[in-house]
C-alpha positions as semicolon CSV with decimal commas, in nm:
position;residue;x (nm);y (nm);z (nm)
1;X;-13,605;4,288;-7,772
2;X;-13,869;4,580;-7,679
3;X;-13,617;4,746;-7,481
4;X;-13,378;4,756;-7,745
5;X;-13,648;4,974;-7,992
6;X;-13,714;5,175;-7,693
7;X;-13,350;5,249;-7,657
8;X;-13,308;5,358;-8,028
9;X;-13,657;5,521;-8,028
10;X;-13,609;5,736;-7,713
11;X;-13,515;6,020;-7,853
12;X;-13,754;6,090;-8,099
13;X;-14,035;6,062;-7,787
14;X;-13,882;6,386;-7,731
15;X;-14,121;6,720;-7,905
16;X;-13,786;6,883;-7,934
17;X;-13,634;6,602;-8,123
18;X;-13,911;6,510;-8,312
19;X;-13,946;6,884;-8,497
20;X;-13,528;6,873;-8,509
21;X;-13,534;6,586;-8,734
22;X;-13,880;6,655;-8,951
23;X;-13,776;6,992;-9,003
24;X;-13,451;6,909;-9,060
25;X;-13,601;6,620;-9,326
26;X;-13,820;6,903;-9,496
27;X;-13,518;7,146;-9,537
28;X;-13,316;6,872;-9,675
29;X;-13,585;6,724;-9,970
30;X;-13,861;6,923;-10,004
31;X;-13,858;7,305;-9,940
32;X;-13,817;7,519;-10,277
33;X;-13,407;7,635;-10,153
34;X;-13,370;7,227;-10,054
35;X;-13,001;7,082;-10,087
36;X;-13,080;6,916;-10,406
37;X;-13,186;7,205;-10,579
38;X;-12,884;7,449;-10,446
39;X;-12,661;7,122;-10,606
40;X;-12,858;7,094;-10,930
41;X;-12,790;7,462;-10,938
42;X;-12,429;7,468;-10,858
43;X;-12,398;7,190;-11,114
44;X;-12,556;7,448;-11,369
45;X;-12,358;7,747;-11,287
46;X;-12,028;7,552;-11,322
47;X;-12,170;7,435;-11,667
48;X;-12,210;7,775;-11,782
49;X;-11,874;7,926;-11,642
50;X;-11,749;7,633;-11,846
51;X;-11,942;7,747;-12,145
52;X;-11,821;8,140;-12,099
53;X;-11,501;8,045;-12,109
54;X;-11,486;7,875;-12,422
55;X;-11,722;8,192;-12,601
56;X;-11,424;8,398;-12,443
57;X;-11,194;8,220;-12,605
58;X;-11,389;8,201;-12,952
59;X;-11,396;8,553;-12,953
60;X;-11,044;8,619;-12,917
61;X;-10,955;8,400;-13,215
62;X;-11,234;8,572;-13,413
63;X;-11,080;8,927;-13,321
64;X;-10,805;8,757;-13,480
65;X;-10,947;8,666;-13,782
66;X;-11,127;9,033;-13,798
67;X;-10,795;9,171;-13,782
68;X;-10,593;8,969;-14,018
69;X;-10,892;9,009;-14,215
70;X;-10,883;9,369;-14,269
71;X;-10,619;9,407;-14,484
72;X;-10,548;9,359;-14,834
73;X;-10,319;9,082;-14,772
74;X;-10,472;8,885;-14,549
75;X;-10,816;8,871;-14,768
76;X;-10,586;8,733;-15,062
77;X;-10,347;8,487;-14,807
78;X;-10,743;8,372;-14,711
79;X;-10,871;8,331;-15,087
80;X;-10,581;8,145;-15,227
81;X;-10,497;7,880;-14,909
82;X;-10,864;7,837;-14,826
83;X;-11,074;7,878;-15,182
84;X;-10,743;7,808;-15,420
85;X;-10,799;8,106;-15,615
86;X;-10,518;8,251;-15,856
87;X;-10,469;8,515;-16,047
88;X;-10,517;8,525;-16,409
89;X;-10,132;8,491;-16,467
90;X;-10,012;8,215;-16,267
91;X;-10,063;7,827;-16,215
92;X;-10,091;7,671;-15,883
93;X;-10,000;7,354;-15,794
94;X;-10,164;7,207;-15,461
95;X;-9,912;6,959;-15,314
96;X;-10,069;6,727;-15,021
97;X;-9,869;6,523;-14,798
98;X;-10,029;6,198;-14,659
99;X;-9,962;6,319;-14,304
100;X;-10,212;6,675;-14,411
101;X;-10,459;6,402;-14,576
102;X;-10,478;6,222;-14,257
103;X;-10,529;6,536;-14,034
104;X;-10,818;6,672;-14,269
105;X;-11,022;6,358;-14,218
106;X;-10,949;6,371;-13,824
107;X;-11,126;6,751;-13,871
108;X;-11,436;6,615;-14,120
């Protein structure tokens, strides 16, 4: 049974192979640029690609807005759909469907 340890163990009796592995060891776990931090890292910068993306994306429907926003007709189209104002002369009748009732809760 001792000569099978010895046969597993004689490589590390080696200097060479000794400092291979514990250096290779400290690289791995503990130095400051160690694999786990480079992945915790990677992780992060994915994260935030992710999060650019979407802010890319929010700001080309808010140019949108902006611009349907900037005229005359789009700031009343906005106040009568969204607020349900009128003008003095004319009645408005809001007509809801149950399929629109059941897609505002889904948004709430």
């Amino acid at each position: 049974m001792a000569k099978k340890q010895s046969k597993y163990l004689k490589p590390f009796k080696n200097i060479f192979v000794l400092i291979l592995v514990v250096f290779a060891v400290w690289m791995f776990f503990f130095d400051a640029n160690s694999w786990l931090i480079h992945n915790e890292l990677n992780s992060d910068i994915e994260e935030l690609e992710a999060e650019k993306e979407f802010y890319k994306n929010e700001i080309i429907k808010d140019r949108k807005a902006i611009k349907e926003l900037s005229t005359e007709e789009g700031v009343e189209k906005l106040a009568r759909e969204k607020y349900y104002m009128k003008k003095d002369n004319e009645e408005i009748f809001i007509i809801e469907y149950q399929d629109s009732l059941a897609k505002a809760k889904k948004n709430e």
